[in-house]
Amino acid sequence: MTLNLHRRHHWLARPQPKRNALVHLPQQADAATRRAITRELTEVIEQPNLSLVGLCYTVSGEVAAPRSIGATVDLMVSLMEQVHRDHGQILTELVIEVAERPAGHELELVTAVDDALDVACATYRFPRPSVTFMTRPTAFATTSTD
């Protein structure tokens, strides 16, 4: 009987770098959804090859509704604070994906997020994360001139 033992050579074994991960939040978040999000956050944190760095949210039709943006930012910061409390990890990234181009409302969107972030961070006593606004690429019609 042959027994093959895996030998681990320390000089050959390179630790794999952790990959940064974001958890995307759904459009609606009630109590049941919040529990599911909390489970997902915990699962990502427990992955040895992932490093949870923040949360992501897609803004679609509510660009003109600062109240819903405020509620969403409040939810995101409360989840970040919960991760800090439960796992001792501070999430530093907040990515807001804009589904439709807010033509003429860009400043309004940025101001609403900034104000909501100030209030939420003060409420939960959480350090202000960096915010990245991301837009989806749009398809432009091209014409060729001959």
mmCIF file of C-alpha atoms in Angstrom:
data_model
loop_
_atom_site.group_PDB
_atom_site.id
_atom_site.type_symbol
_atom_site.label_atom_id
_atom_site.label_comp_id
_atom_site.label_asym_id
_atom_site.label_seq_id
_atom_site.Cartn_x
_atom_site.Cartn_y
_atom_site.Cartn_z
ATOM 1 C CA MET A 1 0.000 0.000 0.000
ATOM 2 C CA THR A 2 1.358 3.385 -1.010
ATOM 3 C CA LEU A 3 0.583 6.439 1.017
ATOM 4 C CA ASN A 4 1.219 9.826 -0.527
ATOM 5 C CA LEU A 5 1.622 12.614 1.929
ATOM 6 C CA HIS A 6 1.369 16.167 0.745
ATOM 7 C CA ARG A 7 4.475 17.991 1.804
ATOM 8 C CA ARG A 8 4.175 21.658 2.271
ATOM 9 C CA HIS A 9 7.342 23.459 1.368
ATOM 10 C CA HIS A 10 7.269 26.809 3.046
ATOM 11 C CA TRP A 11 9.513 28.411 0.461
ATOM 12 C CA LEU A 12 7.200 27.340 -2.361
ATOM 13 C CA ALA A 13 3.888 28.003 -0.722
ATOM 14 C CA ARG A 14 2.819 31.574 -1.312
ATOM 15 C CA PRO A 15 -0.102 32.950 0.586
ATOM 16 C CA GLN A 16 -2.871 33.991 -1.755
ATOM 17 C CA PRO A 17 -3.752 37.670 -1.466
ATOM 18 C CA LYS A 18 -7.195 38.499 -0.214
ATOM 19 C CA ARG A 19 -9.589 40.028 -2.695
ATOM 20 C CA ASN A 20 -11.596 43.068 -1.712
ATOM 21 C CA ALA A 21 -15.334 42.448 -1.714
ATOM 22 C CA LEU A 22 -18.463 44.586 -1.601
ATOM 23 C CA VAL A 23 -21.912 43.362 -0.636
ATOM 24 C CA HIS A 24 -24.693 44.719 -2.833
ATOM 25 C CA LEU A 25 -27.865 45.759 -1.015
ATOM 26 C CA PRO A 26 -31.306 45.138 -2.519
ATOM 27 C CA GLN A 27 -33.730 47.929 -3.430
ATOM 28 C CA GLN A 28 -36.083 47.231 -0.505
ATOM 29 C CA ALA A 29 -34.822 46.287 2.932
ATOM 30 C CA ASP A 30 -37.305 45.215 5.594
ATOM 31 C CA ALA A 31 -36.536 43.232 8.775
ATOM 32 C CA ALA A 32 -36.350 39.864 6.973
ATOM 33 C CA THR A 33 -34.147 41.312 4.252
ATOM 34 C CA ARG A 34 -31.894 42.900 6.869
ATOM 35 C CA ARG A 35 -31.368 39.480 8.490
ATOM 36 C CA ALA A 36 -30.469 38.037 5.078
ATOM 37 C CA ILE A 37 -28.036 40.900 4.452
ATOM 38 C CA THR A 38 -26.467 40.336 7.881
ATOM 39 C CA ARG A 39 -26.011 36.630 7.076
ATOM 40 C CA GLU A 40 -24.434 37.507 3.733
ATOM 41 C CA LEU A 41 -22.050 39.974 5.385
ATOM 42 C CA THR A 42 -21.028 37.326 7.919
ATOM 43 C CA GLU A 43 -20.459 34.751 5.168
ATOM 44 C CA VAL A 44 -18.213 37.133 3.239
ATOM 45 C CA ILE A 45 -16.239 38.014 6.383
ATOM 46 C CA GLU A 46 -15.704 34.317 7.122
ATOM 47 C CA GLN A 47 -14.248 33.624 3.668
ATOM 48 C CA PRO A 48 -10.472 33.294 4.037
ATOM 49 C CA ASN A 49 -9.754 34.668 0.565
ATOM 50 C CA LEU A 50 -12.067 37.715 0.757
ATOM 51 C CA SER A 51 -11.766 40.996 2.585
ATOM 52 C CA LEU A 52 -15.049 42.842 3.035
ATOM 53 C CA VAL A 53 -14.373 46.534 2.429
ATOM 54 C CA GLY A 54 -17.829 48.031 2.048
ATOM 55 C CA LEU A 55 -21.336 48.092 0.677
ATOM 56 C CA CYS A 56 -22.833 48.833 -2.716
ATOM 57 C CA TYR A 57 -26.291 50.108 -3.669
ATOM 58 C CA THR A 58 -27.947 50.866 -6.999
ATOM 59 C CA VAL A 59 -29.915 54.101 -7.252
ATOM 60 C CA SER A 60 -32.525 53.846 -9.965
ATOM 61 C CA GLY A 61 -35.718 55.875 -10.065
ATOM 62 C CA GLU A 62 -35.259 57.641 -6.754
ATOM 63 C CA VAL A 63 -32.675 60.161 -7.939
ATOM 64 C CA ALA A 64 -35.176 62.953 -7.349
ATOM 65 C CA ALA A 65 -36.269 61.579 -3.959
ATOM 66 C CA PRO A 66 -33.692 62.594 -1.326
ATOM 67 C CA ARG A 67 -35.817 61.029 1.441
ATOM 68 C CA SER A 68 -35.388 57.506 0.032
ATOM 69 C CA ILE A 69 -31.685 58.146 -0.508
ATOM 70 C CA GLY A 70 -31.433 59.268 3.117
ATOM 71 C CA ALA A 71 -33.124 56.075 4.312
ATOM 72 C CA THR A 72 -30.829 53.964 2.149
ATOM 73 C CA VAL A 73 -27.668 55.693 3.369
ATOM 74 C CA ASP A 74 -28.923 55.307 6.960
ATOM 75 C CA LEU A 75 -29.413 51.569 6.373
ATOM 76 C CA MET A 76 -25.946 51.225 4.862
ATOM 77 C CA VAL A 77 -24.204 53.029 7.726
ATOM 78 C CA SER A 78 -26.211 51.065 10.313
ATOM 79 C CA LEU A 79 -25.091 47.815 8.662
ATOM 80 C CA MET A 80 -21.493 49.030 8.612
ATOM 81 C CA GLU A 81 -21.739 49.842 12.310
ATOM 82 C CA GLN A 82 -23.249 46.414 12.986
ATOM 83 C CA VAL A 83 -20.319 44.736 11.197
ATOM 84 C CA HIS A 84 -17.951 46.752 13.368
ATOM 85 C CA ARG A 85 -19.829 45.768 16.537
ATOM 86 C CA ASP A 86 -20.194 42.075 15.640
ATOM 87 C CA HIS A 87 -16.881 41.419 13.884
ATOM 88 C CA GLY A 88 -14.573 44.278 14.880
ATOM 89 C CA GLN A 89 -14.066 45.278 11.267
ATOM 90 C CA ILE A 90 -14.527 48.831 9.988
ATOM 91 C CA LEU A 91 -15.894 49.017 6.463
ATOM 92 C CA THR A 92 -14.462 51.990 4.599
ATOM 93 C CA GLU A 93 -16.124 51.966 1.177
ATOM 94 C CA LEU A 94 -19.592 53.005 0.057
ATOM 95 C CA VAL A 95 -20.261 52.509 -3.659
ATOM 96 C CA ILE A 96 -23.395 54.033 -5.150
ATOM 97 C CA GLU A 97 -24.188 52.857 -8.641
ATOM 98 C CA VAL A 98 -26.429 55.184 -10.624
ATOM 99 C CA ALA A 99 -28.593 53.100 -12.968
ATOM 100 C CA GLU A 100 -29.888 55.976 -15.071
ATOM 101 C CA ARG A 101 -27.990 59.134 -15.741
ATOM 102 C CA PRO A 102 -29.470 61.802 -13.495
ATOM 103 C CA ALA A 103 -29.443 64.446 -16.217
ATOM 104 C CA GLY A 104 -29.252 67.775 -14.447
ATOM 105 C CA HIS A 105 -29.658 66.168 -11.000
ATOM 106 C CA GLU A 106 -26.045 65.145 -10.330
ATOM 107 C CA LEU A 107 -25.438 67.866 -7.762
ATOM 108 C CA GLU A 108 -28.772 67.128 -6.096
ATOM 109 C CA LEU A 109 -27.842 63.436 -5.787
ATOM 110 C CA VAL A 110 -24.376 64.146 -4.401
ATOM 111 C CA THR A 111 -25.751 66.682 -1.916
ATOM 112 C CA ALA A 112 -28.494 64.292 -0.746
ATOM 113 C CA VAL A 113 -25.968 61.481 -0.193
ATOM 114 C CA ASP A 114 -23.506 63.816 1.532
ATOM 115 C CA ASP A 115 -26.147 65.203 3.903
ATOM 116 C CA ALA A 116 -27.551 61.743 4.656
ATOM 117 C CA LEU A 117 -24.048 60.426 5.301
ATOM 118 C CA ASP A 118 -23.325 63.225 7.777
ATOM 119 C CA VAL A 119 -26.520 62.467 9.710
ATOM 120 C CA ALA A 120 -26.097 58.664 9.647
ATOM 121 C CA CYS A 121 -22.433 58.744 10.703
ATOM 122 C CA ALA A 122 -23.260 61.076 13.586
ATOM 123 C CA THR A 123 -26.239 58.940 14.616
ATOM 124 C CA TYR A 124 -24.295 55.661 14.668
ATOM 125 C CA ARG A 125 -20.957 57.237 15.698
ATOM 126 C CA PHE A 126 -19.315 55.599 12.738
ATOM 127 C CA PRO A 127 -16.330 57.028 10.845
ATOM 128 C CA ARG A 128 -17.279 58.490 7.492
ATOM 129 C CA PRO A 129 -16.585 56.022 4.667
ATOM 130 C CA SER A 130 -15.315 57.069 1.283
ATOM 131 C CA VAL A 131 -18.082 57.343 -1.309
ATOM 132 C CA THR A 132 -17.715 56.328 -4.937
ATOM 133 C CA PHE A 133 -20.385 57.136 -7.497
ATOM 134 C CA MET A 134 -20.419 54.736 -10.396
ATOM 135 C CA THR A 135 -22.483 55.018 -13.557
ATOM 136 C CA ARG A 136 -23.353 52.265 -15.943
ATOM 137 C CA PRO A 137 -21.945 52.637 -19.419
ATOM 138 C CA THR A 138 -24.425 53.759 -22.018
ATOM 139 C CA ALA A 139 -24.524 52.589 -25.573
ATOM 140 C CA PHE A 140 -24.039 55.322 -28.116
ATOM 141 C CA ALA A 141 -25.167 54.937 -31.672
ATOM 142 C CA THR A 142 -22.316 55.343 -34.074
ATOM 143 C CA THR A 143 -22.629 56.333 -37.648
ATOM 144 C CA SER A 144 -20.048 55.918 -40.279
ATOM 145 C CA THR A 145 -19.394 58.518 -42.885
ATOM 146 C CA ASP A 146 -18.278 57.278 -46.234
#
